[in-house]
mmCIF file of C-alpha atoms in Angstrom:
data_model
loop_
_atom_site.group_PDB
_atom_site.id
_atom_site.type_symbol
_atom_site.label_atom_id
_atom_site.label_comp_id
_atom_site.label_asym_id
_atom_site.label_seq_id
_atom_site.Cartn_x
_atom_site.Cartn_y
_atom_site.Cartn_z
ATOM 1 C CA ASN Q 2 0.000 0.000 0.000
ATOM 2 C CA ALA Q 3 1.194 3.492 -0.815
ATOM 3 C CA GLY Q 4 -0.848 4.887 2.106
ATOM 4 C CA VAL Q 5 -1.611 8.596 1.792
ATOM 5 C CA THR Q 6 0.069 10.371 -1.115
ATOM 6 C CA GLN Q 7 0.216 14.085 -1.864
ATOM 7 C CA THR Q 8 1.313 16.099 -4.874
ATOM 8 C CA PRO Q 9 3.124 18.376 -5.381
ATOM 9 C CA LYS Q 10 5.787 18.339 -2.655
ATOM 10 C CA PHE Q 11 6.647 22.013 -3.139
ATOM 11 C CA ARG Q 12 5.005 24.901 -4.919
ATOM 12 C CA ILE Q 13 5.499 28.630 -5.211
ATOM 13 C CA LEU Q 14 2.493 30.720 -6.206
ATOM 14 C CA LYS Q 15 2.024 34.363 -6.962
ATOM 15 C CA ILE Q 16 -0.699 36.285 -5.168
ATOM 16 C CA GLY Q 17 -4.032 35.706 -6.880
ATOM 17 C CA GLN Q 18 -3.063 32.466 -8.610
ATOM 18 C CA SER Q 19 -5.030 29.256 -8.127
ATOM 19 C CA MET Q 20 -3.958 25.677 -7.611
ATOM 20 C CA THR Q 21 -5.131 22.281 -6.493
ATOM 21 C CA LEU Q 22 -3.303 20.161 -3.966
ATOM 22 C CA GLN Q 23 -3.868 16.499 -4.668
ATOM 23 C CA CYS Q 24 -4.397 13.838 -2.032
ATOM 24 C CA ALA Q 25 -5.097 10.144 -2.490
ATOM 25 C CA GLN Q 26 -5.284 7.112 -0.215
ATOM 26 C CA ASP Q 27 -5.455 3.427 -1.051
ATOM 27 C CA MET Q 28 -6.623 2.094 2.315
ATOM 28 C CA ASN Q 29 -10.343 2.426 1.600
ATOM 29 C CA HIS Q 30 -10.722 4.888 4.466
ATOM 30 C CA ASN Q 31 -13.964 6.796 4.686
ATOM 31 C CA TYR Q 32 -12.565 9.746 6.602
ATOM 32 C CA MET Q 33 -10.182 12.212 4.987
ATOM 33 C CA TYR Q 34 -8.778 15.513 6.244
ATOM 34 C CA TRP Q 35 -6.791 18.549 5.212
ATOM 35 C CA TYR Q 36 -4.624 20.387 7.736
ATOM 36 C CA ARG Q 37 -2.236 23.281 7.562
ATOM 37 C CA GLN Q 38 0.807 23.451 9.786
ATOM 38 C CA ASP Q 39 2.211 26.834 10.680
ATOM 39 C CA PRO Q 40 5.251 27.291 12.954
ATOM 40 C CA GLY Q 41 4.237 27.336 16.616
ATOM 41 C CA MET Q 42 0.566 26.902 15.738
ATOM 42 C CA GLY Q 43 0.253 23.148 15.481
ATOM 43 C CA LEU Q 44 -2.123 21.659 12.925
ATOM 44 C CA LYS Q 45 -5.297 23.446 11.995
ATOM 45 C CA LEU Q 46 -8.116 21.562 10.288
ATOM 46 C CA ILE Q 47 -9.185 23.138 7.010
ATOM 47 C CA TYR Q 48 -11.804 20.699 5.668
ATOM 48 C CA TYR Q 49 -12.751 17.104 6.205
ATOM 49 C CA SER Q 50 -14.903 14.413 4.652
ATOM 50 C CA VAL Q 51 -16.626 11.396 6.184
ATOM 51 C CA GLY Q 52 -17.299 9.736 2.852
ATOM 52 C CA ALA Q 53 -17.622 10.263 -0.878
ATOM 53 C CA GLY Q 54 -19.909 13.175 -1.630
ATOM 54 C CA ILE Q 55 -19.756 14.566 1.925
ATOM 55 C CA THR Q 56 -17.508 17.426 3.026
ATOM 56 C CA ASP Q 57 -17.505 19.784 5.975
ATOM 57 C CA LYS Q 58 -15.598 22.815 7.188
ATOM 58 C CA GLY Q 59 -12.928 22.676 9.843
ATOM 59 C CA GLU Q 60 -11.407 25.505 11.857
ATOM 60 C CA VAL Q 61 -9.867 27.511 9.008
ATOM 61 C CA PRO Q 62 -11.810 26.904 5.761
ATOM 62 C CA ASN Q 63 -11.737 30.436 4.322
ATOM 63 C CA GLY Q 64 -9.888 30.658 1.022
ATOM 64 C CA TYR Q 65 -10.132 26.920 0.348
ATOM 65 C CA ASN Q 66 -12.514 24.476 -1.291
ATOM 66 C CA VAL Q 67 -12.669 20.697 -1.423
ATOM 67 C CA SER Q 68 -14.524 17.938 -3.204
ATOM 68 C CA ARG Q 69 -14.830 14.210 -2.576
ATOM 69 C CA SER Q 70 -16.131 12.464 -5.651
ATOM 70 C CA THR Q 71 -14.436 9.149 -4.826
ATOM 71 C CA THR Q 72 -13.358 7.366 -1.655
ATOM 72 C CA GLU Q 73 -9.711 7.575 -2.718
ATOM 73 C CA ASP Q 74 -9.268 11.243 -3.634
ATOM 74 C CA PHE Q 75 -9.690 14.460 -1.669
ATOM 75 C CA PRO Q 76 -8.250 17.474 -3.538
ATOM 76 C CA LEU Q 77 -7.873 20.888 -1.898
ATOM 77 C CA ARG Q 78 -8.390 23.944 -4.068
ATOM 78 C CA LEU Q 79 -6.949 27.417 -3.447
ATOM 79 C CA GLU Q 80 -8.786 29.904 -5.639
ATOM 80 C CA LEU Q 81 -7.007 33.229 -5.024
ATOM 81 C CA ALA Q 82 -3.743 32.602 -3.277
ATOM 82 C CA ALA Q 83 -2.734 35.017 -0.519
ATOM 83 C CA PRO Q 84 0.521 35.266 1.472
ATOM 84 C CA SER Q 85 -1.406 34.120 4.569
ATOM 85 C CA GLN Q 86 -1.801 30.742 2.878
ATOM 86 C CA THR Q 87 1.931 30.115 2.949
ATOM 87 C CA SER Q 88 2.138 26.944 4.987
ATOM 88 C CA VAL Q 89 2.737 23.211 4.944
ATOM 89 C CA TYR Q 90 -0.395 21.278 4.038
ATOM 90 C CA PHE Q 91 -1.034 17.758 5.246
ATOM 91 C CA CYS Q 92 -3.679 15.368 4.047
ATOM 92 C CA ALA Q 93 -4.748 12.508 6.292
ATOM 93 C CA SER Q 94 -7.149 9.590 6.302
ATOM 94 C CA ARG Q 95 -8.687 7.335 8.932
ATOM 95 C CA ARG Q 96 -10.981 4.400 9.193
ATOM 96 C CA GLY Q 97 -13.938 5.285 11.372
ATOM 97 C CA GLY Q 98 -14.367 3.742 14.802
ATOM 98 C CA THR Q 99 -12.777 3.898 18.210
ATOM 99 C CA GLY Q 100 -9.026 4.199 18.518
ATOM 100 C CA ASN Q 101 -8.249 3.954 14.843
ATOM 101 C CA GLU Q 102 -5.029 5.546 13.663
ATOM 102 C CA GLN Q 103 -5.024 8.571 11.396
ATOM 103 C CA PHE Q 104 -2.484 8.265 8.589
ATOM 104 C CA PHE Q 105 -0.783 11.327 7.172
ATOM 105 C CA GLY Q 106 0.645 12.205 3.807
ATOM 106 C CA PRO Q 107 4.162 13.624 3.399
ATOM 107 C CA GLY Q 108 2.947 17.210 3.090
ATOM 108 C CA THR Q 109 3.008 19.977 0.492
ATOM 109 C CA ARG Q 110 5.085 23.067 1.213
ATOM 110 C CA LEU Q 111 3.359 26.066 -0.355
ATOM 111 C CA THR Q 112 4.785 29.568 -0.594
ATOM 112 C CA VAL Q 113 2.704 32.487 -1.832
ATOM 113 C CA LEU Q 114 4.686 35.546 -2.911
ATOM 114 C CA ALA G 7 -15.165 23.972 23.731
ATOM 115 C CA GLN G 8 -13.065 20.921 22.974
ATOM 116 C CA ARG G 9 -9.413 21.814 23.249
ATOM 117 C CA VAL G 10 -5.953 20.318 23.635
ATOM 118 C CA THR G 11 -3.246 22.305 25.390
ATOM 119 C CA GLN G 12 0.475 21.619 25.262
ATOM 120 C CA PRO G 13 2.024 24.318 27.444
ATOM 121 C CA GLU G 14 5.654 23.770 26.409
ATOM 122 C CA LYS G 15 6.848 24.734 22.949
ATOM 123 C CA LEU G 16 10.324 23.373 23.573
ATOM 124 C CA LEU G 17 11.709 20.818 25.984
ATOM 125 C CA SER G 18 15.456 20.231 26.105
ATOM 126 C CA VAL G 19 17.049 17.388 28.031
ATOM 127 C CA PHE G 20 20.277 15.411 28.038
ATOM 128 C CA LYS G 21 20.458 11.806 26.936
ATOM 129 C CA GLY G 22 19.446 9.475 29.742
ATOM 130 C CA ALA G 23 17.319 12.061 31.540
ATOM 131 C CA PRO G 24 13.606 11.486 32.160
ATOM 132 C CA VAL G 25 11.146 13.208 29.876
ATOM 133 C CA GLU G 26 7.596 14.372 30.456
ATOM 134 C CA LEU G 27 5.668 16.169 27.720
ATOM 135 C CA LYS G 28 2.539 17.727 29.106
ATOM 136 C CA CYS G 29 -0.903 17.553 27.541
ATOM 137 C CA ASN G 30 -4.162 18.804 29.028
ATOM 138 C CA TYR G 31 -7.536 18.557 27.378
ATOM 139 C CA SER G 32 -11.014 19.990 27.598
ATOM 140 C CA TYR G 33 -13.777 17.622 26.528
ATOM 141 C CA SER G 34 -17.324 16.888 27.618
ATOM 142 C CA GLY G 35 -17.616 13.133 27.599
ATOM 143 C CA SER G 36 -15.192 10.230 27.458
ATOM 144 C CA PRO G 37 -12.105 11.437 25.588
ATOM 145 C CA GLU G 38 -10.188 9.426 23.039
ATOM 146 C CA LEU G 39 -6.575 10.651 23.103
ATOM 147 C CA PHE G 40 -3.462 10.094 21.022
ATOM 148 C CA TRP G 41 0.163 11.128 20.791
ATOM 149 C CA TYR G 42 1.598 11.727 17.337
ATOM 150 C CA VAL G 43 5.268 12.298 16.528
ATOM 151 C CA GLN G 44 6.944 14.046 13.623
ATOM 152 C CA TYR G 45 10.640 13.340 13.118
ATOM 153 C CA SER G 46 12.694 15.748 11.048
ATOM 154 C CA ARG G 47 11.628 15.751 7.385
ATOM 155 C CA GLN G 48 9.084 12.981 7.966
ATOM 156 C CA ARG G 49 5.323 12.804 8.089
ATOM 157 C CA LEU G 50 3.345 12.662 11.296
ATOM 158 C CA GLN G 51 2.876 9.190 12.665
ATOM 159 C CA LEU G 52 1.009 7.698 15.549
ATOM 160 C CA LEU G 53 3.086 7.107 18.657
ATOM 161 C CA LEU G 54 0.443 5.745 20.994
ATOM 162 C CA ARG G 55 -3.232 5.866 21.898
ATOM 163 C CA HIS G 56 -4.716 5.824 25.358
ATOM 164 C CA ILE G 57 -7.165 2.975 24.784
ATOM 165 C CA SER G 58 -4.321 0.590 23.982
ATOM 166 C CA ARG G 59 -2.422 1.327 27.201
ATOM 167 C CA GLU G 60 0.725 0.430 25.313
ATOM 168 C CA SER G 61 4.380 1.431 25.555
ATOM 169 C CA ILE G 62 5.982 2.428 22.272
ATOM 170 C CA LYS G 63 9.726 3.180 22.010
ATOM 171 C CA GLY G 64 9.770 3.377 25.794
ATOM 172 C CA PHE G 65 7.084 6.056 25.915
ATOM 173 C CA THR G 66 3.929 5.727 27.995
ATOM 174 C CA ALA G 67 0.970 8.006 28.600
ATOM 175 C CA ASP G 68 -1.754 7.637 31.187
ATOM 176 C CA LEU G 69 -5.128 9.264 30.950
ATOM 177 C CA ASN G 70 -5.957 11.139 34.146
ATOM 178 C CA LYS G 71 -9.577 12.175 33.955
ATOM 179 C CA GLY G 72 -9.461 14.010 37.266
ATOM 180 C CA GLU G 73 -6.685 16.301 36.055
ATOM 181 C CA THR G 74 -7.834 16.109 32.401
ATOM 182 C CA SER G 75 -4.296 15.235 31.397
ATOM 183 C CA PHE G 76 -2.542 12.780 29.104
ATOM 184 C CA HIS G 77 1.136 13.440 29.701
ATOM 185 C CA LEU G 78 3.751 11.552 27.682
ATOM 186 C CA LYS G 79 6.633 10.071 29.661
ATOM 187 C CA LYS G 80 9.871 8.264 29.079
ATOM 188 C CA PRO G 81 12.293 7.353 31.866
ATOM 189 C CA PHE G 82 15.509 7.665 29.821
ATOM 190 C CA ALA G 83 15.564 9.899 26.770
ATOM 191 C CA GLN G 84 17.563 8.952 23.666
ATOM 192 C CA GLU G 85 18.964 11.259 21.003
ATOM 193 C CA GLU G 86 16.691 9.647 18.415
ATOM 194 C CA ASP G 87 13.683 10.832 20.422
ATOM 195 C CA SER G 88 14.338 14.373 19.214
ATOM 196 C CA ALA G 89 11.192 15.329 17.299
ATOM 197 C CA MET G 90 7.971 17.290 17.380
ATOM 198 C CA TYR G 91 5.264 15.716 19.540
ATOM 199 C CA TYR G 92 1.566 16.424 19.214
ATOM 200 C CA CYS G 93 -1.199 15.465 21.586
ATOM 201 C CA ALA G 94 -4.569 14.961 19.898
ATOM 202 C CA LEU G 95 -8.192 14.377 20.843
ATOM 203 C CA ILE G 96 -10.990 12.859 18.789
ATOM 204 C CA ASN G 97 -13.996 15.188 18.646
ATOM 205 C CA THR G 98 -16.868 13.519 16.791
ATOM 206 C CA ASP G 99 -15.239 12.709 13.430
ATOM 207 C CA LYS G 100 -12.199 14.948 13.767
ATOM 208 C CA LEU G 101 -8.809 14.945 15.454
ATOM 209 C CA ILE G 102 -8.050 18.142 17.354
ATOM 210 C CA PHE G 103 -4.340 18.769 17.819
ATOM 211 C CA GLY G 104 -2.411 20.699 20.376
ATOM 212 C CA THR G 105 0.236 23.184 19.258
ATOM 213 C CA GLY G 106 2.998 20.641 19.733
ATOM 214 C CA THR G 107 6.156 20.364 21.825
ATOM 215 C CA ARG G 108 9.592 20.122 20.286
ATOM 216 C CA LEU G 109 11.782 17.701 22.220
ATOM 217 C CA GLN G 110 15.520 18.147 21.905
ATOM 218 C CA VAL G 111 17.731 15.457 23.399
ATOM 219 C CA PHE G 112 21.380 16.444 23.696
ATOM 220 C CA PRO G 113 24.207 13.888 23.814
#
């Protein structure tokens, strides 16, 4: 199993540009998540999904959009990039139920200039 | 509100010294708690979960409902323990993370 994969690993955007961060998992997990990690701030939940066709906002959803058309994929869209979106983005997935581990992708380092 | 607090941003110890990384939580109900670790240039990975009552890499954590704490402990720190440690709480379908503690173990 590849686990949770993310592309790209690095990206530099100009203010106002758009991009999609890709995330895929091959563990047939229902739950998928997008976090951003800023220095000293821990991980903040952007969006999450409990199954194909279902998405919900986390703590910091503004400036982002998601879709979940399949169980495997959970892309994160930035429509108008802003410097405040400079961060490391992590995708994660989890099987539902008590005590189940959440698996993380390797992260995407995004810089907006 | 459901919250996880890690009061220390940085904890520095010498090899062989005991380590305690603090985690306090706020949750109405029976909490489900985890410790995740992120080694340099690696992805986050699960270290341990409270329901398993396990010891991983010499680390243990006990849930104390009276003090609403889930501190991570290791009696003798190793240099390879240097990493970022996150305490996390399941809230409905989501993991809520603390701000993390960086552990530095000096030789």
